[in-house]
């Protein structure tokens, strides 16, 4: 990641703040100076507080300049979403964690490793890696991987059968999202809301599942994206079944089926048709 010190300086001046005024109660004036002149990234709690005072998102002054690693991690993440776990594992194994250049890349590596371990029933190993992220990389807390990892812990405990602990981690993740200015790409936000909605459904919290699914749908609409859009409508449909609202369930299943057909996922669409027939 790289700090855009010149942008920070422009925004600070536009707000009519001196370095001393911006730093008051947060850090030293020297910290602001180093950020602006040398692009020095401070601890994330300081960075978040500075951005809050300037009323800007963190990613306004932070950019990830490691395009190559981001592309690799995004491809592995997509393979996991598509449930191609063997391919994802092979790709992840080719990345040598000791050669990763920064903590952000290590954070992403261990997160994806943990998700794969949950998916392949290596729950204890997954919890170990998620805990590693939440402790060792706590200064990276302003990015979305903090919340993604917390959801990962919830997924692991749900799979272990500890629903109470899973729900606590899930609620903690939602609180992080609502209270922190987390940086992340649109696809990551779509994934995290899908995972949260799906997990709320598994934990028999249909109203919460619907609420979170609608957040994801809003992002898809804003971004004109169909990525995981069918999944969201399926979560809503299943939640409506749980709430004994059969008509709403059928309507949402129909939308999900149409989206699958548009994406040439005929086999999955036929499976939903069976769900619809059972409700009629």
Short mmCIF file of C-alpha atoms in Angstrom, two decimals:
data_model
loop_
_atom_site.label_atom_id
_atom_site.label_comp_id
_atom_site.label_asym_id
_atom_site.label_seq_id
_atom_site.Cartn_x
_atom_site.Cartn_y
_atom_site.Cartn_z
CA UNK A 1 0.00 0.00 0.00
CA UNK A 2 1.12 3.56 -0.65
CA UNK A 3 0.10 6.77 1.06
CA UNK A 4 -0.64 9.72 -1.22
CA UNK A 5 0.87 12.46 0.92
CA UNK A 6 0.29 15.18 -1.65
CA UNK A 7 -3.43 14.40 -1.73
CA UNK A 8 -3.56 14.46 2.07
CA UNK A 9 -1.90 17.88 2.08
CA UNK A 10 -4.35 19.26 -0.50
CA UNK A 11 -7.38 18.02 1.42
CA UNK A 12 -6.02 19.33 4.74
CA UNK A 13 -5.47 22.78 3.27
CA UNK A 14 -8.88 22.72 1.61
CA UNK A 15 -10.40 22.06 5.04
CA UNK A 16 -8.50 25.05 6.41
CA UNK A 17 -6.50 22.97 8.89
CA UNK A 18 -2.86 23.29 9.87
CA UNK A 19 -0.83 20.15 10.52
CA UNK A 20 -1.08 20.87 14.24
CA UNK A 21 -4.87 21.25 14.10
CA UNK A 22 -5.27 18.02 12.13
CA UNK A 23 -3.07 16.07 14.52
CA UNK A 24 -4.62 17.38 17.76
CA UNK A 25 -5.77 14.50 19.96
CA UNK A 26 -4.74 11.92 17.36
CA UNK A 27 -0.96 12.00 16.87
CA UNK A 28 1.96 14.41 16.73
CA UNK A 29 2.36 17.18 14.17
CA UNK A 30 5.54 15.42 13.06
CA UNK A 31 3.46 12.37 12.08
CA UNK A 32 1.34 14.49 9.73
CA UNK A 33 4.50 16.03 8.29
CA UNK A 34 6.01 12.61 7.58
CA UNK A 35 2.77 11.48 5.96
CA UNK A 36 2.67 14.49 3.65
CA UNK A 37 6.36 14.75 2.81
CA UNK A 38 7.53 11.14 2.85
CA UNK A 39 4.27 9.23 2.28
CA UNK A 40 4.82 7.52 5.61
CA UNK A 41 1.87 5.29 6.60
CA UNK A 42 1.06 5.55 10.33
CA UNK A 43 -0.73 2.92 12.42
CA UNK A 44 -4.17 2.28 11.02
CA UNK A 45 -6.04 3.62 14.06
CA UNK A 46 -4.25 6.95 13.52
CA UNK A 47 -4.92 6.89 9.78
CA UNK A 48 -8.60 6.15 10.35
CA UNK A 49 -8.93 8.98 12.88
CA UNK A 50 -7.24 11.47 10.54
CA UNK A 51 -9.55 10.50 7.68
CA UNK A 52 -12.58 10.79 9.94
CA UNK A 53 -11.53 14.33 10.92
CA UNK A 54 -11.11 15.21 7.24
CA UNK A 55 -14.43 13.49 6.44
CA UNK A 56 -12.93 11.29 3.72
CA UNK A 57 -12.71 7.51 3.20
CA UNK A 58 -9.31 5.99 3.91
CA UNK A 59 -8.90 4.87 0.31
CA UNK A 60 -8.95 8.53 -0.74
CA UNK A 61 -5.33 8.80 0.37
CA UNK A 62 -4.25 5.14 0.29
CA UNK A 63 -3.70 3.03 -2.78
CA UNK A 64 -2.45 -0.50 -3.25
CA UNK A 65 0.48 -0.31 -5.65
CA UNK A 66 1.11 -4.07 -5.75
CA UNK A 67 -1.07 -4.80 -8.78
CA UNK A 68 0.52 -8.18 -9.43
CA UNK A 69 -0.23 -9.66 -5.98
CA UNK A 70 -3.70 -8.13 -5.93
CA UNK A 71 -4.49 -9.83 -9.22
CA UNK A 72 -3.29 -13.19 -7.91
CA UNK A 73 -5.25 -12.93 -4.67
CA UNK A 74 -8.39 -11.81 -6.54
CA UNK A 75 -8.15 -14.82 -8.85
CA UNK A 76 -7.79 -17.19 -5.90
CA UNK A 77 -10.73 -15.52 -4.15
CA UNK A 78 -12.87 -16.01 -7.26
CA UNK A 79 -11.93 -19.69 -7.45
CA UNK A 80 -13.06 -20.09 -3.83
CA UNK A 81 -16.37 -18.36 -4.56
CA UNK A 82 -16.85 -20.75 -7.50
CA UNK A 83 -16.01 -23.67 -5.16
CA UNK A 84 -13.00 -24.72 -7.21
CA UNK A 85 -11.11 -25.50 -4.03
CA UNK A 86 -8.40 -27.71 -5.54
CA UNK A 87 -7.48 -25.07 -8.12
CA UNK A 88 -7.51 -22.36 -5.44
CA UNK A 89 -5.25 -24.46 -3.21
CA UNK A 90 -2.80 -25.06 -6.05
CA UNK A 91 -2.65 -21.33 -6.82
CA UNK A 92 -2.19 -20.40 -3.16
CA UNK A 93 0.55 -23.01 -2.69
CA UNK A 94 2.56 -21.31 -5.44
CA UNK A 95 2.76 -18.15 -3.34
CA UNK A 96 5.72 -18.25 -0.94
CA UNK A 97 4.51 -16.46 2.17
CA UNK A 98 8.07 -15.74 3.38
CA UNK A 99 8.74 -13.80 0.18
CA UNK A 100 5.70 -11.54 0.49
CA UNK A 101 6.87 -7.94 0.73
CA UNK A 102 4.38 -6.44 3.18
CA UNK A 103 1.94 -7.27 5.96
CA UNK A 104 -1.08 -6.52 3.78
CA UNK A 105 -0.12 -9.32 1.37
CA UNK A 106 0.49 -11.68 4.29
CA UNK A 107 -2.88 -10.76 5.71
CA UNK A 108 -4.58 -11.60 2.41
CA UNK A 109 -2.63 -14.86 2.11
CA UNK A 110 -3.60 -16.15 5.56
CA UNK A 111 -7.21 -15.07 5.09
CA UNK A 112 -7.58 -17.04 1.84
CA UNK A 113 -5.80 -20.00 3.42
CA UNK A 114 -8.25 -19.90 6.33
CA UNK A 115 -11.28 -19.73 4.03
CA UNK A 116 -10.01 -22.73 2.06
CA UNK A 117 -9.47 -24.63 5.30
CA UNK A 118 -13.04 -23.92 6.43
CA UNK A 119 -14.36 -25.10 3.06
CA UNK A 120 -12.34 -28.32 3.29
CA UNK A 121 -13.24 -29.08 6.93
CA UNK A 122 -9.88 -28.11 8.43
CA UNK A 123 -11.63 -25.94 10.99
CA UNK A 124 -8.97 -25.88 13.72
CA UNK A 125 -6.30 -24.84 11.23
CA UNK A 126 -8.60 -22.13 9.86
CA UNK A 127 -9.24 -20.67 13.31
CA UNK A 128 -5.48 -20.62 13.94
CA UNK A 129 -4.83 -18.61 10.76
CA UNK A 130 -7.74 -16.23 11.34
CA UNK A 131 -6.51 -15.57 14.89
CA UNK A 132 -3.04 -14.90 13.47
CA UNK A 133 -4.49 -12.17 11.28
CA UNK A 134 -6.57 -10.60 14.04
CA UNK A 135 -3.58 -10.41 16.39
CA UNK A 136 -0.40 -10.08 14.33
CA UNK A 137 -1.91 -7.76 11.73
CA UNK A 138 -4.11 -5.66 14.01
CA UNK A 139 -2.48 -2.44 12.74
CA UNK A 140 -3.94 -3.20 9.31
CA UNK A 141 -7.45 -2.89 10.73
CA UNK A 142 -8.70 -0.17 8.37
CA UNK A 143 -9.03 -2.58 5.44
CA UNK A 144 -11.89 -4.95 4.70
CA UNK A 145 -9.83 -8.04 5.55
CA UNK A 146 -10.34 -7.29 9.23
CA UNK A 147 -14.10 -7.78 8.76
CA UNK A 148 -13.66 -10.63 6.26
CA UNK A 149 -11.47 -12.47 8.77
CA UNK A 150 -14.03 -11.94 11.53
CA UNK A 151 -16.69 -13.43 9.27
CA UNK A 152 -14.27 -16.27 8.56
CA UNK A 153 -14.10 -16.99 12.30
CA UNK A 154 -17.91 -17.07 12.39
CA UNK A 155 -17.94 -19.51 9.46
CA UNK A 156 -15.42 -21.75 11.22
CA UNK A 157 -17.33 -21.85 14.50
CA UNK A 158 -20.64 -22.49 12.69
CA UNK A 159 -19.04 -25.45 10.95
CA UNK A 160 -17.72 -26.66 14.29
CA UNK A 161 -21.30 -26.53 15.62
CA UNK A 162 -20.76 -23.66 18.04
CA UNK A 163 -23.63 -21.44 16.84
CA UNK A 164 -23.48 -19.06 19.81
CA UNK A 165 -19.84 -18.18 19.18
CA UNK A 166 -20.44 -18.01 15.44
CA UNK A 167 -23.23 -15.47 15.96
CA UNK A 168 -21.02 -13.33 18.20
CA UNK A 169 -18.29 -13.13 15.55
CA UNK A 170 -20.90 -12.40 12.89
CA UNK A 171 -22.38 -9.53 14.88
CA UNK A 172 -18.87 -8.22 15.56
CA UNK A 173 -18.16 -8.19 11.82
CA UNK A 174 -21.31 -6.18 11.09
CA UNK A 175 -20.37 -3.72 13.82
CA UNK A 176 -16.89 -3.31 12.28
CA UNK A 177 -18.44 -2.59 8.90
CA UNK A 178 -20.93 -0.09 10.31
CA UNK A 179 -18.51 1.76 12.59
CA UNK A 180 -15.18 1.72 10.72
CA UNK A 181 -14.12 3.24 7.42
CA UNK A 182 -12.91 -0.01 5.92
CA UNK A 183 -11.18 0.08 2.56
CA UNK A 184 -11.95 -2.59 0.01
CA UNK A 185 -12.94 -3.23 -3.59
CA UNK A 186 -16.55 -3.67 -4.72
CA UNK A 187 -16.07 -7.39 -5.30
CA UNK A 188 -14.80 -7.83 -1.73
CA UNK A 189 -17.84 -6.01 -0.37
CA UNK A 190 -20.14 -8.20 -2.45
CA UNK A 191 -18.40 -11.33 -1.13
CA UNK A 192 -18.50 -10.28 2.51
CA UNK A 193 -22.19 -9.36 2.44
CA UNK A 194 -22.99 -12.66 0.70
CA UNK A 195 -21.04 -14.59 3.34
CA UNK A 196 -22.70 -12.71 6.21
CA UNK A 197 -26.21 -13.12 4.76
CA UNK A 198 -25.64 -16.83 4.11
CA UNK A 199 -24.33 -17.37 7.63
CA UNK A 200 -27.22 -15.50 9.25
CA UNK A 201 -29.52 -17.85 7.35
CA UNK A 202 -27.65 -20.93 8.61
CA UNK A 203 -27.94 -19.53 12.15
CA UNK A 204 -31.71 -19.18 11.70
CA UNK A 205 -31.71 -15.38 11.67
CA UNK A 206 -33.83 -14.81 8.50
CA UNK A 207 -34.61 -11.14 9.07
CA UNK A 208 -30.92 -10.30 9.51
CA UNK A 209 -30.09 -12.40 6.45
CA UNK A 210 -32.56 -10.43 4.34
CA UNK A 211 -31.26 -7.11 5.63
CA UNK A 212 -27.65 -7.95 4.77
CA UNK A 213 -28.58 -9.50 1.41
CA UNK A 214 -30.27 -6.24 0.43
CA UNK A 215 -27.03 -4.38 1.20
CA UNK A 216 -25.23 -6.62 -1.25
CA UNK A 217 -27.93 -6.18 -3.88
CA UNK A 218 -27.60 -2.41 -3.56
CA UNK A 219 -23.86 -2.63 -4.26
CA UNK A 220 -24.48 -4.85 -7.29
CA UNK A 221 -26.98 -2.33 -8.63
CA UNK A 222 -24.64 0.60 -8.05
CA UNK A 223 -21.80 -1.23 -9.79
CA UNK A 224 -24.04 -2.68 -12.54
CA UNK A 225 -22.71 -6.10 -11.54
CA UNK A 226 -24.36 -9.53 -11.51
CA UNK A 227 -21.54 -11.02 -9.43
CA UNK A 228 -23.22 -13.22 -6.75
CA UNK A 229 -26.52 -11.43 -7.40
CA UNK A 230 -28.37 -14.73 -7.79
CA UNK A 231 -26.92 -15.87 -4.44
CA UNK A 232 -28.46 -12.86 -2.72
CA UNK A 233 -31.92 -13.55 -4.06
CA UNK A 234 -31.61 -17.21 -3.09
CA UNK A 235 -30.73 -16.18 0.48
CA UNK A 236 -33.79 -13.91 0.57
CA UNK A 237 -35.98 -16.70 -0.87
CA UNK A 238 -34.79 -19.21 1.74
CA UNK A 239 -35.28 -16.62 4.47
CA UNK A 240 -38.84 -16.02 3.28
CA UNK A 241 -39.47 -19.78 3.42
CA UNK A 242 -38.23 -19.75 7.01
CA UNK A 243 -40.59 -16.85 7.72
CA UNK A 244 -43.44 -18.80 6.05
CA UNK A 245 -43.93 -16.21 3.32
CA UNK A 246 -44.26 -18.63 0.40
CA UNK A 247 -45.25 -16.07 -2.24
CA UNK A 248 -42.27 -13.81 -1.53
CA UNK A 249 -40.03 -16.89 -1.52
CA UNK A 250 -41.29 -17.92 -4.98
CA UNK A 251 -40.79 -14.39 -6.34
CA UNK A 252 -37.20 -14.24 -5.15
CA UNK A 253 -36.43 -17.74 -6.39
CA UNK A 254 -37.77 -16.72 -9.82
CA UNK A 255 -35.43 -13.71 -9.89
CA UNK A 256 -32.50 -15.89 -8.84
CA UNK A 257 -33.36 -18.45 -11.53
CA UNK A 258 -33.54 -15.77 -14.23
CA UNK A 259 -30.12 -14.46 -13.23
CA UNK A 260 -28.65 -17.97 -13.42
CA UNK A 261 -30.09 -18.46 -16.90
CA UNK A 262 -28.63 -15.15 -18.05
CA UNK A 263 -25.24 -16.41 -16.87
CA UNK A 264 -25.71 -19.79 -18.63
CA UNK A 265 -25.92 -21.70 -15.36
CA UNK A 266 -28.73 -23.93 -16.59
CA UNK A 267 -28.14 -26.78 -14.16
CA UNK A 268 -28.34 -24.48 -11.14
CA UNK A 269 -31.43 -22.80 -12.59
CA UNK A 270 -33.15 -26.19 -12.93
CA UNK A 271 -32.39 -26.92 -9.28
CA UNK A 272 -34.14 -23.69 -8.31
CA UNK A 273 -37.09 -24.64 -10.50
CA UNK A 274 -37.52 -27.70 -8.30
CA UNK A 275 -37.49 -25.49 -5.20
CA UNK A 276 -40.18 -23.29 -6.77
CA UNK A 277 -42.36 -26.29 -7.69
CA UNK A 278 -42.23 -27.53 -4.10
CA UNK A 279 -43.49 -24.17 -2.85
CA UNK A 280 -46.41 -23.95 -5.28
#
